[in-house]
């Protein structure tokens, strides 16, 4: 777990707290990991495979927001109220990941603010990347629509 890029540079104490909340998991191709709008209480570090993040907001066919794979974080909504998923995550190939109980980690972050700050910095970087991917996809969609 310490070798996962998302956790690179975490100190021993923080890594021990994270390990306390971690379980290896596996998802088959096409499996929904979580759905937009549902309660967010966990996150994953992807070790192998590929997952797409998509959003439909009930408007028909979902739009792909981003594709993530080994070395990436999946799920940041567990850390921010109202603790609901912002996207749907679906595997596009068999995927191995490390599952973390977000609700327990939120409690740890309240007790150890240095852990909370470290996770916040790392998750914020992921959020910015995802927002930029969504922006890029939105602009590409509008450019295609304008050509038609």
GROMACS .gro file of N, CA and C in nm:
model
  444
    1UNK      N    1   0.082  -0.119   0.000
    1UNK     CA    2   0.000   0.000   0.000
    1UNK      C    3   0.087   0.126   0.000
    2UNK      N    4   0.197   0.123   0.072
    2UNK     CA    5   0.284   0.240   0.079
    2UNK      C    6   0.343   0.276  -0.057
    3UNK      N    7   0.342   0.182  -0.150
    3UNK     CA    8   0.399   0.206  -0.283
    3UNK      C    9   0.301   0.272  -0.378
    4UNK      N   10   0.173   0.281  -0.340
    4UNK     CA   11   0.075   0.344  -0.428
    4UNK      C   12   0.109   0.493  -0.442
    5UNK      N   13   0.108   0.547  -0.564
    5UNK     CA   14   0.145   0.688  -0.585
    5UNK      C   15   0.066   0.788  -0.501
    6UNK      N   16  -0.061   0.760  -0.476
    6UNK     CA   17  -0.142   0.852  -0.396
    6UNK      C   18  -0.088   0.866  -0.254
    7UNK      N   19  -0.026   0.761  -0.203
    7UNK     CA   20   0.023   0.763  -0.065
    7UNK      C   21   0.172   0.792  -0.052
    8UNK      N   22   0.239   0.815  -0.164
    8UNK     CA   23   0.383   0.840  -0.161
    8UNK      C   24   0.415   0.956  -0.067
    9UNK      N   25   0.506   0.931   0.025
    9UNK     CA   26   0.551   1.036   0.116
    9UNK      C   27   0.470   1.049   0.244
   10UNK      N   28   0.369   0.965   0.265
   10UNK     CA   29   0.297   0.972   0.392
   10UNK      C   30   0.386   0.914   0.502
   11UNK      N   31   0.372   0.971   0.620
   11UNK     CA   32   0.458   0.922   0.729
   11UNK      C   33   0.405   0.790   0.785
   12UNK      N   34   0.485   0.726   0.866
   12UNK     CA   35   0.452   0.593   0.919
   12UNK      C   36   0.322   0.591   0.999
   13UNK      N   37   0.303   0.691   1.081
   13UNK     CA   38   0.182   0.698   1.164
   13UNK      C   39   0.058   0.711   1.076
   14UNK      N   40   0.064   0.799   0.977
   14UNK     CA   41  -0.050   0.817   0.887
   14UNK      C   42  -0.076   0.690   0.806
   15UNK      N   43   0.030   0.628   0.760
   15UNK     CA   44   0.015   0.504   0.683
   15UNK      C   45  -0.048   0.393   0.769
   16UNK      N   46  -0.013   0.388   0.897
   16UNK     CA   47  -0.072   0.289   0.986
   16UNK      C   48  -0.222   0.313   1.003
   17UNK      N   49  -0.263   0.438   1.017
   17UNK     CA   50  -0.405   0.470   1.029
   17UNK      C   51  -0.480   0.433   0.901
   18UNK      N   52  -0.419   0.461   0.786
   18UNK     CA   53  -0.481   0.427   0.658
   18UNK      C   54  -0.490   0.275   0.641
   19UNK      N   55  -0.386   0.205   0.679
   19UNK     CA   56  -0.384   0.060   0.667
   19UNK      C   57  -0.494  -0.003   0.752
   20UNK      N   58  -0.523   0.059   0.866
   20UNK     CA   59  -0.627   0.011   0.956
   20UNK      C   60  -0.765   0.012   0.889
   21UNK      N   61  -0.783   0.095   0.787
   21UNK     CA   62  -0.913   0.111   0.719
   21UNK      C   63  -0.914   0.047   0.580
   22UNK      N   64  -0.812  -0.029   0.545
   22UNK     CA   65  -0.794  -0.076   0.407
   22UNK      C   66  -0.824  -0.224   0.389
   23UNK      N   67  -0.886  -0.257   0.273
   23UNK     CA   68  -0.916  -0.395   0.237
   23UNK      C   69  -0.895  -0.409   0.086
   24UNK      N   70  -0.823  -0.512   0.040
   24UNK     CA   71  -0.811  -0.534  -0.104
   24UNK      C   72  -0.944  -0.581  -0.162
   25UNK      N   73  -0.979  -0.529  -0.279
   25UNK     CA   74  -1.105  -0.566  -0.346
   25UNK      C   75  -1.079  -0.589  -0.495
   26UNK      N   76  -1.174  -0.658  -0.559
   26UNK     CA   77  -1.166  -0.685  -0.702
   26UNK      C   78  -1.303  -0.662  -0.765
   27UNK      N   79  -1.305  -0.601  -0.883
   27UNK     CA   80  -1.429  -0.576  -0.956
   27UNK      C   81  -1.418  -0.638  -1.095
   28UNK      N   82  -1.526  -0.696  -1.142
   28UNK     CA   83  -1.531  -0.752  -1.276
   28UNK      C   84  -1.561  -0.641  -1.378
   29UNK      N   85  -1.530  -0.668  -1.503
   29UNK     CA   86  -1.559  -0.574  -1.612
   29UNK      C   87  -1.709  -0.542  -1.613
   30UNK      N   88  -1.740  -0.412  -1.626
   30UNK     CA   89  -1.878  -0.367  -1.634
   30UNK      C   90  -1.947  -0.345  -1.501
   31UNK      N   91  -1.879  -0.369  -1.392
   31UNK     CA   92  -1.938  -0.356  -1.259
   31UNK      C   93  -1.947  -0.209  -1.217
   32UNK      N   94  -2.060  -0.171  -1.159
   32UNK     CA   95  -2.076  -0.037  -1.102
   32UNK      C   96  -2.015  -0.040  -0.962
   33UNK      N   97  -1.923   0.052  -0.936
   33UNK     CA   98  -1.858   0.058  -0.804
   33UNK      C   99  -1.940   0.148  -0.711
   34UNK      N  100  -1.986   0.261  -0.764
   34UNK     CA  101  -2.080   0.347  -0.691
   34UNK      C  102  -2.158   0.429  -0.791
   35UNK      N  103  -2.274   0.481  -0.744
   35UNK     CA  104  -2.364   0.556  -0.832
   35UNK      C  105  -2.378   0.701  -0.786
   36UNK      N  106  -2.380   0.788  -0.884
   36UNK     CA  107  -2.403   0.930  -0.863
   36UNK      C  108  -2.527   0.951  -0.775
   37UNK      N  109  -2.512   1.035  -0.672
   37UNK     CA  110  -2.624   1.069  -0.585
   37UNK      C  111  -2.639   0.981  -0.463
   38UNK      N  112  -2.576   0.863  -0.463
   38UNK     CA  113  -2.585   0.775  -0.347
   38UNK      C  114  -2.488   0.820  -0.239
   39UNK      N  115  -2.507   0.766  -0.118
   39UNK     CA  116  -2.421   0.802  -0.005
   39UNK      C  117  -2.275   0.761  -0.032
   40UNK      N  118  -2.185   0.854  -0.008
   40UNK     CA  119  -2.040   0.829  -0.026
   40UNK      C  120  -1.978   0.803   0.110
   41UNK      N  121  -1.925   0.682   0.127
   41UNK     CA  122  -1.867   0.646   0.257
   41UNK      C  123  -1.736   0.569   0.242
   42UNK      N  124  -1.675   0.579   0.124
   42UNK     CA  125  -1.553   0.501   0.098
   42UNK      C  126  -1.476   0.563  -0.017
   43UNK      N  127  -1.354   0.512  -0.035
   43UNK     CA  128  -1.277   0.545  -0.155
   43UNK      C  129  -1.185   0.430  -0.187
   44UNK      N  130  -1.124   0.437  -0.304
   44UNK     CA  131  -1.041   0.329  -0.354
   44UNK      C  132  -0.912   0.384  -0.412
   45UNK      N  133  -0.806   0.306  -0.400
   45UNK     CA  134  -0.683   0.331  -0.473
   45UNK      C  135  -0.673   0.220  -0.576
   46UNK      N  136  -0.671   0.258  -0.703
   46UNK     CA  137  -0.669   0.161  -0.811
   46UNK      C  138  -0.528   0.105  -0.826
   47UNK      N  139  -0.518  -0.027  -0.826
   47UNK     CA  140  -0.390  -0.094  -0.843
   47UNK      C  141  -0.374  -0.151  -0.984
   48UNK      N  142  -0.483  -0.201  -1.042
   48UNK     CA  143  -0.481  -0.257  -1.178
   48UNK      C  144  -0.621  -0.242  -1.235
   49UNK      N  145  -0.628  -0.226  -1.368
   49UNK     CA  146  -0.757  -0.216  -1.434
   49UNK      C  147  -0.789  -0.074  -1.476
   50UNK      N  148  -0.916  -0.054  -1.513
   50UNK     CA  149  -0.958   0.077  -1.563
   50UNK      C  150  -1.103   0.102  -1.522
   51UNK      N  151  -1.130   0.225  -1.481
   51UNK     CA  152  -1.263   0.267  -1.436
   51UNK      C  153  -1.298   0.397  -1.507
   52UNK      N  154  -1.424   0.408  -1.552
   52UNK     CA  155  -1.468   0.537  -1.605
   52UNK      C  156  -1.559   0.603  -1.503
   53UNK      N  157  -1.548   0.734  -1.499
   53UNK     CA  158  -1.638   0.816  -1.420
   53UNK      C  159  -1.735   0.879  -1.518
   54UNK      N  160  -1.864   0.868  -1.489
   54UNK     CA  161  -1.963   0.922  -1.580
   54UNK      C  162  -2.072   0.993  -1.502
   55UNK      N  163  -2.146   1.078  -1.573
   55UNK     CA  164  -2.255   1.153  -1.510
   55UNK      C  165  -2.367   1.168  -1.610
   56UNK      N  166  -2.489   1.151  -1.560
   56UNK     CA  167  -2.603   1.170  -1.649
   56UNK      C  168  -2.702   1.270  -1.592
   57UNK      N  169  -2.703   1.283  -1.460
   57UNK     CA  170  -2.799   1.371  -1.393
   57UNK      C  171  -2.940   1.346  -1.444
   58UNK      N  172  -2.969   1.220  -1.479
   58UNK     CA  173  -3.103   1.183  -1.524
   58UNK      C  174  -3.138   1.234  -1.663
   59UNK      N  175  -3.038   1.272  -1.743
   59UNK     CA  176  -3.063   1.330  -1.875
   59UNK      C  177  -3.041   1.230  -1.988
   60UNK      N  178  -3.049   1.104  -1.963
   60UNK     CA  179  -3.030   1.005  -2.068
   60UNK      C  180  -2.894   0.941  -2.063
   61UNK      N  181  -2.829   0.932  -2.180
   61UNK     CA  182  -2.698   0.868  -2.188
   61UNK      C  183  -2.596   0.942  -2.103
   62UNK      N  184  -2.520   0.868  -2.024
   62UNK     CA  185  -2.420   0.935  -1.939
   62UNK      C  186  -2.303   0.991  -2.020
   63UNK      N  187  -2.248   1.101  -1.971
   63UNK     CA  188  -2.127   1.160  -2.029
   63UNK      C  189  -2.008   1.110  -1.951
   64UNK      N  190  -1.904   1.066  -2.022
   64UNK     CA  191  -1.782   1.022  -1.956
   64UNK      C  192  -1.703   1.144  -1.910
   65UNK      N  193  -1.673   1.147  -1.783
   65UNK     CA  194  -1.600   1.258  -1.722
   65UNK      C  195  -1.451   1.233  -1.727
   66UNK      N  196  -1.410   1.111  -1.694
   66UNK     CA  197  -1.268   1.079  -1.688
   66UNK      C  198  -1.252   0.927  -1.688
   67UNK      N  199  -1.134   0.882  -1.726
   67UNK     CA  200  -1.097   0.742  -1.718
   67UNK      C  201  -0.977   0.734  -1.625
   68UNK      N  202  -0.985   0.645  -1.528
   68UNK     CA  203  -0.876   0.634  -1.432
   68UNK      C  204  -0.826   0.490  -1.427
   69UNK      N  205  -0.702   0.476  -1.384
   69UNK     CA  206  -0.640   0.344  -1.382
   69UNK      C  207  -0.540   0.330  -1.269
   70UNK      N  208  -0.445   0.238  -1.285
   70UNK     CA  209  -0.346   0.211  -1.180
   70UNK      C  210  -0.277   0.339  -1.133
   71UNK      N  211  -0.268   0.352  -1.001
   71UNK     CA  212  -0.203   0.469  -0.942
   71UNK      C  213  -0.298   0.582  -0.909
   72UNK      N  214  -0.426   0.568  -0.951
   72UNK     CA  215  -0.523   0.676  -0.929
   72UNK      C  216  -0.610   0.651  -0.807
   73UNK      N  217  -0.665   0.761  -0.756
   73UNK     CA  218  -0.764   0.759  -0.649
   73UNK      C  219  -0.903   0.755  -0.714
   74UNK      N  220  -0.992   0.676  -0.659
   74UNK     CA  221  -1.131   0.673  -0.702
   74UNK      C  222  -1.217   0.708  -0.582
   75UNK      N  223  -1.282   0.824  -0.591
   75UNK     CA  224  -1.376   0.864  -0.487
   75UNK      C  225  -1.321   0.965  -0.389
   76UNK      N  226  -1.372   1.087  -0.398
   76UNK     CA  227  -1.336   1.190  -0.302
   76UNK      C  228  -1.457   1.244  -0.228
   77UNK      N  229  -1.576   1.206  -0.270
   77UNK     CA  230  -1.700   1.261  -0.212
   77UNK      C  231  -1.721   1.223  -0.066
   78UNK      N  232  -1.656   1.118  -0.020
   78UNK     CA  233  -1.669   1.074   0.120
   78UNK      C  234  -1.615   1.178   0.217
   79UNK      N  235  -1.532   1.269   0.168
   79UNK     CA  236  -1.465   1.365   0.256
   79UNK      C  237  -1.540   1.498   0.270
   80UNK      N  238  -1.638   1.522   0.183
   80UNK     CA  239  -1.704   1.652   0.179
   80UNK      C  240  -1.855   1.639   0.191
   81UNK      N  241  -1.915   1.714   0.286
   81UNK     CA  242  -2.061   1.711   0.295
   81UNK      C  243  -2.121   1.755   0.161
   82UNK      N  244  -2.231   1.701   0.122
   82UNK     CA  245  -2.324   1.615   0.195
   82UNK      C  246  -2.291   1.465   0.186
   83UNK      N  247  -2.168   1.430   0.149
   83UNK     CA  248  -2.121   1.290   0.141
   83UNK      C  249  -2.206   1.208   0.044
   84UNK      N  250  -2.224   1.261  -0.076
   84UNK     CA  251  -2.291   1.188  -0.184
   84UNK      C  252  -2.198   1.185  -0.305
   85UNK      N  253  -2.205   1.075  -0.381
   85UNK     CA  254  -2.120   1.060  -0.498
   85UNK      C  255  -2.157   1.163  -0.604
   86UNK      N  256  -2.056   1.226  -0.661
   86UNK     CA  257  -2.076   1.325  -0.767
   86UNK      C  258  -2.084   1.261  -0.905
   87UNK      N  259  -2.030   1.140  -0.919
   87UNK     CA  260  -2.028   1.068  -1.046
   87UNK      C  261  -2.062   0.921  -1.021
   88UNK      N  262  -2.084   0.849  -1.129
   88UNK     CA  263  -2.097   0.703  -1.123
   88UNK      C  264  -1.964   0.646  -1.169
   89UNK      N  265  -1.916   0.543  -1.100
   89UNK     CA  266  -1.791   0.476  -1.136
   89UNK      C  267  -1.823   0.337  -1.186
   90UNK      N  268  -1.775   0.305  -1.308
   90UNK     CA  269  -1.801   0.175  -1.370
   90UNK      C  270  -1.671   0.122  -1.428
   91UNK      N  271  -1.644  -0.006  -1.403
   91UNK     CA  272  -1.522  -0.066  -1.455
   91UNK      C  273  -1.537  -0.094  -1.605
   92UNK      N  274  -1.429  -0.075  -1.678
   92UNK     CA  275  -1.428  -0.110  -1.820
   92UNK      C  276  -1.338  -0.231  -1.844
   93UNK      N  277  -1.271  -0.273  -1.741
   93UNK     CA  278  -1.196  -0.399  -1.742
   93UNK      C  279  -1.184  -0.446  -1.598
   94UNK      N  280  -1.145  -0.569  -1.581
   94UNK     CA  281  -1.126  -0.624  -1.448
   94UNK      C  282  -1.033  -0.531  -1.369
   95UNK      N  283  -1.070  -0.500  -1.245
   95UNK     CA  284  -0.999  -0.398  -1.169
   95UNK      C  285  -0.970  -0.444  -1.026
   96UNK      N  286  -0.847  -0.425  -0.984
   96UNK     CA  287  -0.806  -0.451  -0.845
   96UNK      C  288  -0.782  -0.317  -0.777
   97UNK      N  289  -0.824  -0.307  -0.652
   97UNK     CA  290  -0.812  -0.181  -0.581
   97UNK      C  291  -0.796  -0.207  -0.431
   98UNK      N  292  -0.763  -0.101  -0.360
   98UNK     CA  293  -0.762  -0.102  -0.214
   98UNK      C  294  -0.880  -0.018  -0.170
   99UNK      N  295  -0.968  -0.078  -0.093
   99UNK     CA  296  -1.088  -0.014  -0.041
   99UNK      C  297  -1.056   0.048   0.095
  100UNK      N  298  -1.105   0.172   0.117
  100UNK     CA  299  -1.088   0.240   0.245
  100UNK      C  300  -1.223   0.284   0.298
  101UNK      N  301  -1.246   0.262   0.427
  101UNK     CA  302  -1.367   0.310   0.493
  101UNK      C  303  -1.354   0.460   0.518
  102UNK      N  304  -1.423   0.539   0.440
  102UNK     CA  305  -1.415   0.684   0.452
  102UNK      C  306  -1.473   0.737   0.582
  103UNK      N  307  -1.580   0.674   0.630
  103UNK     CA  308  -1.641   0.723   0.753
  103UNK      C  309  -1.546   0.709   0.872
  104UNK      N  310  -1.473   0.600   0.876
  104UNK     CA  311  -1.373   0.581   0.983
  104UNK      C  312  -1.259   0.681   0.965
  105UNK      N  313  -1.216   0.699   0.840
  105UNK     CA  314  -1.107   0.794   0.814
  105UNK      C  315  -1.145   0.937   0.851
  106UNK      N  316  -1.271   0.974   0.830
  106UNK     CA  317  -1.315   1.109   0.870
  106UNK      C  318  -1.297   1.126   1.021
  107UNK      N  319  -1.328   1.023   1.097
  107UNK     CA  320  -1.308   1.028   1.243
  107UNK      C  321  -1.159   1.041   1.275
  108UNK      N  322  -1.075   0.965   1.208
  108UNK     CA  323  -0.931   0.974   1.230
  108UNK      C  324  -0.880   1.115   1.196
  109UNK      N  325  -0.933   1.173   1.089
  109UNK     CA  326  -0.891   1.308   1.048
  109UNK      C  327  -0.930   1.413   1.151
  110UNK      N  328  -1.044   1.393   1.218
  110UNK     CA  329  -1.086   1.486   1.324
  110UNK      C  330  -0.992   1.476   1.444
  111UNK      N  331  -0.943   1.357   1.471
  111UNK     CA  332  -0.853   1.337   1.584
  111UNK      C  333  -0.709   1.376   1.550
  112UNK      N  334  -0.669   1.355   1.427
  112UNK     CA  335  -0.533   1.384   1.382
  112UNK      C  336  -0.540   1.479   1.262
  113UNK      N  337  -0.536   1.608   1.291
  113UNK     CA  338  -0.552   1.708   1.186
  113UNK      C  339  -0.442   1.703   1.081
  114UNK      N  340  -0.326   1.653   1.118
  114UNK     CA  341  -0.219   1.642   1.017
  114UNK      C  342  -0.256   1.536   0.913
  115UNK      N  343  -0.323   1.430   0.953
  115UNK     CA  344  -0.371   1.330   0.858
  115UNK      C  345  -0.478   1.392   0.769
  116UNK      N  346  -0.571   1.464   0.830
  116UNK     CA  347  -0.676   1.530   0.752
  116UNK      C  348  -0.619   1.627   0.651
  117UNK      N  349  -0.522   1.706   0.692
  117UNK     CA  350  -0.461   1.802   0.600
  117UNK      C  351  -0.388   1.731   0.486
  118UNK      N  352  -0.318   1.624   0.518
  118UNK     CA  353  -0.244   1.549   0.416
  118UNK      C  354  -0.341   1.489   0.314
  119UNK      N  355  -0.449   1.430   0.361
  119UNK     CA  356  -0.549   1.373   0.269
  119UNK      C  357  -0.617   1.483   0.188
  120UNK      N  358  -0.648   1.595   0.253
  120UNK     CA  359  -0.712   1.706   0.183
  120UNK      C  360  -0.625   1.758   0.068
  121UNK      N  361  -0.495   1.772   0.093
  121UNK     CA  362  -0.404   1.817  -0.014
  121UNK      C  363  -0.404   1.721  -0.131
  122UNK      N  364  -0.398   1.594  -0.100
  122UNK     CA  365  -0.390   1.493  -0.206
  122UNK      C  366  -0.522   1.481  -0.281
  123UNK      N  367  -0.632   1.483  -0.207
  123UNK     CA  368  -0.763   1.472  -0.272
  123UNK      C  369  -0.795   1.596  -0.352
  124UNK      N  370  -0.756   1.712  -0.305
  124UNK     CA  371  -0.780   1.837  -0.379
  124UNK      C  372  -0.712   1.833  -0.516
  125UNK      N  373  -0.592   1.778  -0.522
  125UNK     CA  374  -0.522   1.767  -0.650
  125UNK      C  375  -0.600   1.676  -0.746
  126UNK      N  376  -0.659   1.569  -0.694
  126UNK     CA  377  -0.740   1.480  -0.777
  126UNK      C  378  -0.866   1.552  -0.824
  127UNK      N  379  -0.929   1.628  -0.735
  127UNK     CA  380  -1.049   1.702  -0.771
  127UNK      C  381  -1.022   1.801  -0.885
  128UNK      N  382  -0.912   1.871  -0.876
  128UNK     CA  383  -0.877   1.966  -0.982
  128UNK      C  384  -0.859   1.893  -1.115
  129UNK      N  385  -0.791   1.780  -1.111
  129UNK     CA  386  -0.771   1.701  -1.233
  129UNK      C  387  -0.905   1.658  -1.293
  130UNK      N  388  -0.996   1.611  -1.208
  130UNK     CA  389  -1.127   1.565  -1.256
  130UNK      C  390  -1.210   1.680  -1.310
  131UNK      N  391  -1.204   1.795  -1.245
  131UNK     CA  392  -1.277   1.911  -1.294
  131UNK      C  393  -1.224   1.956  -1.430
  132UNK      N  394  -1.092   1.952  -1.447
  132UNK     CA  395  -1.034   1.988  -1.576
  132UNK      C  396  -1.074   1.888  -1.684
  133UNK      N  397  -1.080   1.760  -1.650
  133UNK     CA  398  -1.124   1.658  -1.746
  133UNK      C  399  -1.269   1.682  -1.785
  134UNK      N  400  -1.354   1.715  -1.687
  134UNK     CA  401  -1.495   1.742  -1.716
  134UNK      C  402  -1.507   1.865  -1.806
  135UNK      N  403  -1.430   1.967  -1.778
  135UNK     CA  404  -1.430   2.089  -1.860
  135UNK      C  405  -1.388   2.058  -2.003
  136UNK      N  406  -1.282   1.981  -2.019
  136UNK     CA  407  -1.233   1.944  -2.152
  136UNK      C  408  -1.340   1.866  -2.230
  137UNK      N  409  -1.404   1.770  -2.163
  137UNK     CA  410  -1.509   1.692  -2.229
  137UNK      C  411  -1.629   1.778  -2.266
  138UNK      N  412  -1.665   1.871  -2.179
  138UNK     CA  413  -1.777   1.960  -2.206
  138UNK      C  414  -1.748   2.049  -2.328
  139UNK      N  415  -1.627   2.104  -2.334
  139UNK     CA  416  -1.589   2.189  -2.447
  139UNK      C  417  -1.586   2.109  -2.577
  140UNK      N  418  -1.535   1.986  -2.572
  140UNK     CA  419  -1.532   1.901  -2.691
  140UNK      C  420  -1.674   1.868  -2.737
  141UNK      N  421  -1.763   1.842  -2.645
  141UNK     CA  422  -1.902   1.813  -2.678
  141UNK      C  423  -1.967   1.933  -2.747
  142UNK      N  424  -1.947   2.051  -2.693
  142UNK     CA  425  -2.007   2.171  -2.753
  142UNK      C  426  -1.946   2.204  -2.888
  143UNK      N  427  -1.818   2.175  -2.905
  143UNK     CA  428  -1.752   2.198  -3.035
  143UNK      C  429  -1.811   2.104  -3.140
  144UNK      N  430  -1.832   1.978  -3.105
  144UNK     CA  431  -1.893   1.882  -3.198
  144UNK      C  432  -2.036   1.923  -3.233
  145UNK      N  433  -2.108   1.968  -3.133
  145UNK     CA  434  -2.249   2.010  -3.152
  145UNK      C  435  -2.255   2.133  -3.244
  146UNK      N  436  -2.161   2.224  -3.229
  146UNK     CA  437  -2.159   2.346  -3.311
  146UNK      C  438  -2.130   2.315  -3.457
  147UNK      N  439  -2.053   2.208  -3.483
  147UNK     CA  440  -2.021   2.168  -3.621
  147UNK      C  441  -2.139   2.105  -3.693
  148UNK      N  442  -2.234   2.051  -3.617
  148UNK     CA  443  -2.349   1.981  -3.679
  148UNK      C  444  -2.455   2.073  -3.731
   0.00000   0.00000   0.00000
